[in-house]
Amino acid sequence: MPSVLDTPIEFLKGVGPQRGELLRKDLSIGTYGELLQHFPFRYVDRSVFHCVREINEELTQVQLRGVIGPLKMLGEKQGRRLAVQFTDATGSIELVWFKGIRWLQTSLKPGQEYVVFGKPTVFNGRFNLAHPELELAATWDQGLDVALQPVYSTTEKLTARGLTSRAIWKLQKALLPTVMGQLPETLSRELLDLVGGVGREEAFRQVHAPQDRTKLDAAVRRLKFEELFFIQLQLLKQKLLLQQSLRGNVFTQVGEHFNRFYHHHLPFELTGAQKRVVKEIRKDMGTGRQMNRLVQGDVGSGKTVVSLLSMLIALDNGFQAALMAPTEILAQQHFHSISRMLEGMPVVLRLLTGSTRTAERRSILTALQAGEVHIIVGTHALLEDRVQFQRLGLVVIDEQHRFGVAQRARLWAKSEIPPHVLVMTATPIPRTLAMTLYGDLDSSVIDELPPGRKPIRTVHRFDSARNAVFGFMEEEMAKGRQVYVVYPLIEESEKSDLKDLNDGFESMVRRFPLPKYAVSIVHGRMDQATKDYEMARFKKGETNILVATTVIEVGVDVPNASVMVIENAERFGLSQLHQLRGRVGRGAEQSFCILMTGEKLGNDARARIETMVRTNDGFEIAETDLRLRGPGDLMGTQQSGLPQLHIADLVEDSALLQQARQAAMRLLDTDPGLAEPRHAPIARALHEQLKGQAVWGRIS
Ligand code: ADP
Ligand code: MG
């Protein structure tokens, strides 16, 4: 049965074809249901009035009641504006508009009494109100029952066509009576009680036309809970489904490979956290269900060896394992460090990347299929169809947030029983995000660094202090240490960035000349061979300084490098800065991170730099990053698979999210099929939601 919510927006009174088109294009509101889900982003208390004489700098918003004078067009071009004198019993103030003038000219009625609302600003030594909201006092009085007025997001284009926040509010008020009686409850009695008892229709009514603050708060809470609850329910149901339907290879034994490596090859004692995580992984792989586990560990926490031990368990059970890294450099590095660790072990390890030569590639592919290669390390190249395994048992994905869900899925297709999957990420994900993004994965945290690490000392220096920084580099190099100097290169094609990098390189070479010093340079536009050569020289200690772009961001491991200089640090995101900093502090020496910036810093940039200087804790940094940037930017909304939230907020509503997840877990524990009558509203709503949706879950 078609729902009233699917009615095209044009049909709503006050919309029509033209506005309908605009709403659809600019706000993605194409139906009644989508309008209903266009929630206010704040509320204004309109019971408070001011008078013109009271206006001062402290007031961020004023509401006035008075009469408007004649309309005047002033200024030219950019400065062209519509001005109207507004007068109450105590004085007058100018109202101005730079946009939407045509519409105002036809709708404003000089001589009439209006209620205006806006932010006073000073212009030419006098207060005025730019782009105030306003309404005829007579109309306003009719709506007096609503003191809390919702404010809706809109766009300049819509505002110019009269679709202001206020106009959208009017549409909502026209819509509400139309849909009442047709918004079925989606929560069970039990959940309703849990979240404060506000029914669904009542919640929508209060959100768009609140009666008072208490009722509004309860309504918002209910709607947020509902939104978060159904996301969690879907994720957890997915997880349940995977566990039930996807058989996994059973790794029953820990055998020769694991034990021999553990007792004779491991160059250090595992940390407690590493031991715990290895145990969790072992347990997962023994259950007969496919493992889907996320391992989060700050940079340097030792994820590589954890993945290696897991792969050895696969080998012990007669399976092959694959390790996939996001870049060529990282894949190579993993390959080399694992080769070194496995020296003397009867394990065949190969590297497959985009630049593997044809002949070698052929031999690798044949050997893989014949089961003669035990562990393959590689990049995206591993995802290609022609890469076939004899018996793939475990896939480790390093630094996974760069691999999309769809890519994870392609690995599944490579064997009948899906391989176990271990996802490793060095960018700690704030809890709320992890729950939402990876709610279908189990998660482990390596929350301990290997012993003896000295916390990296981070400082902020302005460009003007460059000489002192050079002096410091010199001192450290005199002690035999190496230095990274990193430049931003957002798009590898940006010419000016590349020029900065090259200039930086040249000034380094001038300041630190041969034969005493040697400087390497690495960036993404170099050909692979040159890049490898330069990296290798730095790794071997043949060069003292590596000038590079963020190609060295993840994973690169040179323990003797103890100084990280980040140029134009204000241009980097927090997690990127943290990743870069993680390149030092890998040896026993005291390490340093120097953040260079210009004198002028925006608020966000300043906050990022201060956070870096204050803490080394990746989780704290991730939380701050989330707060500064919001979840979408943080994860890159497009690829991330973050669900679109209409009302809840992953930063503000983390407690509610927690509650929603627990409620969903409890529900699935007691009634996994949602078959009990008391859960019927939930089952119906879930069914509705899943209807039009591509189900990733089946393959991820
Ligand atoms: P990440 O978690 O950033 O990938 P790595 O696995 O590259 O970290 O490990 C960082 C460094 O710490 C490597 O040089 C590794 O050999 C070393 N390492 C790992 N675990 C331990 C440990 N338990 N004790 C001492 N050193 C360790
Ligand atoms: Mg790593």
Short mmCIF file of C-alpha atoms in Angstrom, two decimals, residues 180-462:
data_model
loop_
_atom_site.label_atom_id
_atom_site.label_comp_id
_atom_site.label_asym_id
_atom_site.label_seq_id
_atom_site.Cartn_x
_atom_site.Cartn_y
_atom_site.Cartn_z
CA MET A 180 -1.29 12.47 11.27
CA GLY A 181 -2.90 9.10 11.78
CA GLN A 182 -0.62 7.62 9.15
CA LEU A 183 2.72 7.44 10.91
CA PRO A 184 2.80 3.98 12.45
CA GLU A 185 4.70 3.48 15.66
CA THR A 186 8.11 1.88 15.08
CA LEU A 187 9.14 1.12 18.63
CA SER A 188 7.86 -1.53 20.99
CA ARG A 189 6.16 -0.56 24.23
CA GLU A 190 9.29 -1.55 26.07
CA LEU A 191 11.57 0.70 24.01
CA LEU A 192 9.10 3.56 24.18
CA ASP A 193 9.22 3.36 27.93
CA LEU A 194 12.97 3.24 27.83
CA VAL A 195 13.21 6.43 25.84
CA GLY A 196 10.58 8.49 27.62
CA GLY A 197 7.25 7.35 26.22
CA VAL A 198 6.75 9.84 23.38
CA GLY A 199 4.83 8.20 20.53
CA ARG A 200 6.05 8.67 16.99
CA GLU A 201 3.37 11.05 15.74
CA GLU A 202 3.57 13.13 18.85
CA ALA A 203 7.34 13.30 18.41
CA PHE A 204 7.08 14.62 14.86
CA ARG A 205 4.48 17.13 15.94
CA GLN A 206 6.59 18.44 18.80
CA VAL A 207 9.74 18.64 16.72
CA HIS A 208 8.16 20.78 14.02
CA ALA A 209 5.76 22.69 16.25
CA PRO A 210 6.95 22.45 19.82
CA GLN A 211 4.67 23.35 22.70
CA ASP A 212 7.40 23.80 25.24
CA ARG A 213 11.01 22.93 25.90
CA THR A 214 10.31 19.80 27.94
CA LYS A 215 8.06 18.26 25.33
CA LEU A 216 10.46 19.22 22.59
CA ASP A 217 13.44 17.66 24.32
CA ALA A 218 11.56 14.42 24.87
CA ALA A 219 10.48 14.33 21.24
CA VAL A 220 13.98 14.97 19.90
CA ARG A 221 15.35 12.28 22.13
CA ARG A 222 12.83 9.76 20.92
CA LEU A 223 13.50 10.48 17.26
CA LYS A 224 17.25 10.36 17.72
CA PHE A 225 16.97 7.10 19.56
CA GLU A 226 14.79 5.64 16.83
CA GLU A 227 17.27 6.63 14.16
CA LEU A 228 20.27 5.20 15.98
CA PHE A 229 18.41 2.12 17.10
CA PHE A 230 17.47 1.04 13.60
CA ILE A 231 20.99 1.55 12.30
CA GLN A 232 22.33 -0.61 15.09
CA LEU A 233 19.60 -3.16 14.60
CA GLN A 234 20.49 -3.50 10.95
CA LEU A 235 24.19 -3.84 11.68
CA LEU A 236 23.71 -6.36 14.44
CA LYS A 237 21.20 -8.36 12.47
CA GLN A 238 23.73 -8.45 9.68
CA LYS A 239 26.36 -9.68 12.02
CA LEU A 240 24.04 -12.37 13.33
CA LEU A 241 23.24 -13.42 9.81
CA LEU A 242 26.90 -13.69 8.95
CA GLN A 243 27.53 -15.77 11.99
CA GLN A 244 24.69 -18.11 11.20
CA SER A 245 25.04 -18.45 7.49
CA LEU A 246 28.69 -18.00 6.67
CA ARG A 247 30.62 -21.01 7.64
CA GLY A 248 34.22 -20.29 8.41
CA ASN A 249 37.25 -22.45 8.18
CA VAL A 250 37.98 -24.03 11.52
CA PHE A 251 41.54 -23.54 12.57
CA THR A 252 41.78 -26.19 15.22
CA GLN A 253 45.42 -26.17 15.96
CA VAL A 254 48.26 -23.92 16.79
CA GLY A 255 51.15 -25.85 15.40
CA GLU A 256 54.70 -25.96 14.22
CA HIS A 257 54.82 -22.61 12.39
CA PHE A 258 53.33 -20.58 15.16
CA ASN A 259 55.24 -22.26 17.96
CA ARG A 260 58.57 -22.26 16.23
CA PHE A 261 58.24 -18.60 15.35
CA TYR A 262 56.96 -17.64 18.74
CA HIS A 263 59.70 -19.41 20.65
CA HIS A 264 62.69 -19.02 18.38
CA HIS A 265 62.20 -16.13 15.98
CA LEU A 266 60.27 -13.46 17.79
CA PRO A 267 62.88 -10.81 18.56
CA PHE A 268 61.01 -9.48 21.58
CA GLU A 269 58.44 -10.35 24.20
CA LEU A 270 54.89 -9.53 23.13
CA THR A 271 53.16 -6.82 25.11
CA GLY A 272 50.18 -7.82 27.22
CA ALA A 273 47.86 -6.16 24.73
CA GLN A 274 49.41 -8.02 21.80
CA LYS A 275 49.03 -11.33 23.62
CA ARG A 276 45.42 -10.59 24.41
CA VAL A 277 44.57 -9.69 20.84
CA VAL A 278 46.33 -12.75 19.43
CA LYS A 279 44.27 -14.85 21.82
CA GLU A 280 41.05 -13.19 20.68
CA ILE A 281 41.94 -13.86 17.07
CA ARG A 282 42.83 -17.48 17.77
CA LYS A 283 39.53 -18.00 19.47
CA ASP A 284 37.61 -16.43 16.56
CA MET A 285 39.29 -18.60 14.00
CA GLY A 286 38.52 -21.74 15.93
CA THR A 287 34.76 -21.30 16.13
CA GLY A 288 33.76 -22.52 12.69
CA ARG A 289 32.35 -19.11 11.87
CA GLN A 290 34.02 -16.56 9.71
CA MET A 291 36.05 -14.08 11.69
CA ASN A 292 35.44 -10.39 10.99
CA ARG A 293 37.63 -8.56 13.40
CA LEU A 294 38.86 -5.01 13.56
CA VAL A 295 42.15 -4.46 15.35
CA GLN A 296 42.78 -0.90 16.38
CA GLY A 297 46.18 0.01 17.62
CA ASP A 298 47.94 3.31 17.74
CA VAL A 299 50.96 3.83 15.52
CA GLY A 300 53.85 1.76 16.77
CA SER A 301 51.73 -0.51 18.93
CA GLY A 302 53.00 -3.53 16.98
CA LYS A 303 50.17 -4.64 14.76
CA THR A 304 52.42 -6.27 12.17
CA VAL A 305 53.59 -9.06 14.41
CA VAL A 306 50.04 -9.71 15.56
CA SER A 307 48.99 -10.15 11.95
CA LEU A 308 51.98 -12.38 11.27
CA LEU A 309 51.16 -14.67 14.19
CA SER A 310 47.59 -14.92 12.94
CA MET A 311 48.79 -15.83 9.48
CA LEU A 312 51.02 -18.52 10.90
CA ILE A 313 47.99 -20.09 12.55
CA ALA A 314 46.36 -20.23 9.12
CA LEU A 315 49.47 -21.97 7.78
CA ASP A 316 49.43 -24.41 10.65
CA ASN A 317 45.99 -25.47 9.53
CA GLY A 318 46.94 -25.97 5.92
CA PHE A 319 45.72 -22.63 4.61
CA GLN A 320 47.23 -19.70 2.77
CA ALA A 321 47.15 -16.14 4.04
CA ALA A 322 47.15 -12.73 2.37
CA LEU A 323 48.21 -9.37 3.70
CA MET A 324 46.92 -6.35 1.83
CA ALA A 325 48.31 -2.84 2.28
CA PRO A 326 47.00 0.43 0.83
CA THR A 327 50.18 1.54 -0.90
CA GLU A 328 53.08 0.03 -2.76
CA ILE A 329 55.61 1.34 -0.27
CA LEU A 330 53.76 -0.21 2.63
CA ALA A 331 53.32 -3.52 0.90
CA GLN A 332 57.02 -3.64 0.21
CA GLN A 333 57.85 -2.75 3.74
CA HIS A 334 55.58 -5.42 5.15
CA PHE A 335 57.11 -7.87 2.75
CA HIS A 336 60.63 -7.03 3.83
CA SER A 337 59.99 -6.93 7.55
CA ILE A 338 58.03 -10.17 7.45
CA SER A 339 60.71 -11.81 5.30
CA ARG A 340 63.27 -10.80 7.86
CA MET A 341 61.23 -12.11 10.77
CA LEU A 342 60.55 -15.38 8.98
CA GLU A 343 64.16 -15.99 8.02
CA GLY A 344 64.98 -19.66 8.52
CA MET A 345 61.33 -20.66 8.64
CA PRO A 346 59.89 -22.99 5.98
CA VAL A 347 57.43 -20.38 4.74
CA VAL A 348 57.14 -19.22 1.13
CA LEU A 349 56.38 -15.53 1.05
CA ARG A 350 55.82 -13.46 -2.09
CA LEU A 351 55.04 -9.86 -2.98
CA LEU A 352 52.47 -8.90 -5.57
CA THR A 353 51.81 -5.27 -6.47
CA GLY A 354 50.86 -3.24 -9.49
CA SER A 355 54.48 -2.97 -10.50
CA THR A 356 55.35 -6.65 -10.28
CA ARG A 357 56.80 -7.63 -13.66
CA THR A 358 54.77 -9.83 -15.93
CA ALA A 359 56.97 -12.90 -15.83
CA GLU A 360 57.25 -12.81 -12.09
CA ARG A 361 53.56 -12.13 -11.73
CA ARG A 362 52.79 -15.21 -13.80
CA SER A 363 54.96 -17.40 -11.68
CA ILE A 364 53.43 -16.00 -8.49
CA LEU A 365 49.90 -16.54 -9.76
CA THR A 366 50.63 -20.12 -10.72
CA ALA A 367 52.32 -20.84 -7.42
CA LEU A 368 49.47 -19.25 -5.48
CA GLN A 369 46.94 -21.40 -7.23
CA ALA A 370 49.02 -24.50 -6.65
CA GLY A 371 49.29 -23.66 -2.97
CA GLU A 372 53.05 -23.29 -3.19
CA VAL A 373 52.97 -19.74 -1.88
CA HIS A 374 52.00 -19.63 1.79
CA ILE A 375 51.77 -15.93 2.45
CA ILE A 376 51.19 -13.28 -0.18
CA VAL A 377 51.73 -9.62 0.59
CA GLY A 378 50.36 -7.03 -1.78
CA THR A 379 48.28 -4.05 -2.69
CA HIS A 380 44.94 -3.74 -4.44
CA ALA A 381 46.50 -5.96 -7.07
CA LEU A 382 45.47 -8.89 -4.87
CA LEU A 383 41.83 -8.11 -5.58
CA GLU A 384 42.09 -8.82 -9.28
CA ASP A 385 40.14 -11.76 -10.58
CA ARG A 386 43.13 -13.58 -11.93
CA VAL A 387 44.56 -13.83 -8.43
CA GLN A 388 43.35 -17.27 -7.34
CA PHE A 389 44.32 -19.18 -4.26
CA GLN A 390 44.41 -22.84 -3.61
CA ARG A 391 43.11 -22.46 -0.08
CA LEU A 392 42.86 -18.94 1.23
CA GLY A 393 42.20 -19.03 4.96
CA LEU A 394 42.95 -15.54 6.26
CA VAL A 395 43.06 -12.06 4.83
CA VAL A 396 44.70 -9.28 6.77
CA ILE A 397 43.84 -5.79 5.62
CA ASP A 398 46.22 -3.15 6.92
CA GLU A 399 45.21 0.49 7.38
CA GLN A 400 41.83 -0.52 6.17
CA HIS A 401 39.83 2.66 6.23
CA ARG A 402 41.17 3.17 2.75
CA PHE A 403 39.55 0.02 1.53
CA GLY A 404 35.83 0.27 0.99
CA VAL A 405 33.30 -2.29 1.98
CA ALA A 406 32.90 -3.32 -1.63
CA GLN A 407 36.59 -4.08 -1.89
CA ARG A 408 36.51 -6.18 1.22
CA ALA A 409 33.69 -8.07 -0.43
CA ARG A 410 35.76 -8.93 -3.50
CA LEU A 411 38.08 -11.01 -1.41
CA TRP A 412 35.21 -13.20 -0.35
CA ALA A 413 34.61 -14.34 -3.83
CA LYS A 414 38.02 -15.96 -3.88
CA SER A 415 37.03 -19.06 -1.97
CA GLU A 416 33.96 -21.10 -1.32
CA ILE A 417 34.16 -20.81 2.41
CA PRO A 418 35.04 -17.19 3.01
CA PRO A 419 38.44 -16.50 4.57
CA HIS A 420 38.74 -15.04 8.01
CA VAL A 421 39.22 -11.30 7.90
CA LEU A 422 41.39 -9.21 10.12
CA VAL A 423 41.20 -5.49 9.59
CA MET A 424 44.00 -3.43 11.09
CA THR A 425 43.78 0.28 11.53
CA ALA A 426 46.28 2.70 12.96
CA THR A 427 43.86 5.56 12.89
CA PRO A 428 41.93 4.97 16.03
CA ILE A 429 38.27 5.44 15.34
CA PRO A 430 36.19 7.17 17.96
CA ARG A 431 33.94 4.68 19.69
CA THR A 432 30.72 6.10 18.32
CA LEU A 433 32.00 5.97 14.79
CA ALA A 434 33.39 2.50 15.19
CA MET A 435 30.03 1.31 16.43
CA THR A 436 28.28 2.81 13.46
CA LEU A 437 30.77 2.04 10.75
CA TYR A 438 32.05 -1.29 11.90
CA GLY A 439 29.09 -2.34 13.97
CA ASP A 440 29.14 -5.62 12.12
CA LEU A 441 32.74 -6.36 13.09
CA ASP A 442 34.15 -7.53 16.36
CA SER A 443 36.84 -5.30 17.64
CA SER A 444 40.11 -5.59 19.51
CA VAL A 445 42.27 -2.79 20.76
CA ILE A 446 46.04 -2.89 21.22
CA ASP A 447 46.15 -0.26 23.89
CA GLU A 448 49.72 -0.60 25.02
CA LEU A 449 53.00 0.38 23.40
CA PRO A 450 56.07 -1.87 23.50
CA PRO A 451 58.19 -1.14 26.56
CA GLY A 452 60.96 1.41 26.55
CA ARG A 453 59.35 3.83 24.14
CA LYS A 454 59.86 7.41 25.07
CA PRO A 455 56.86 9.62 24.35
CA ILE A 456 57.54 11.84 21.37
CA ARG A 457 58.05 15.49 22.24
CA THR A 458 55.99 17.72 20.00
CA VAL A 459 56.49 21.45 19.58
CA HIS A 460 54.99 24.18 17.45
CA ARG A 461 57.33 26.62 15.70
CA PHE A 462 56.56 29.52 13.41
#
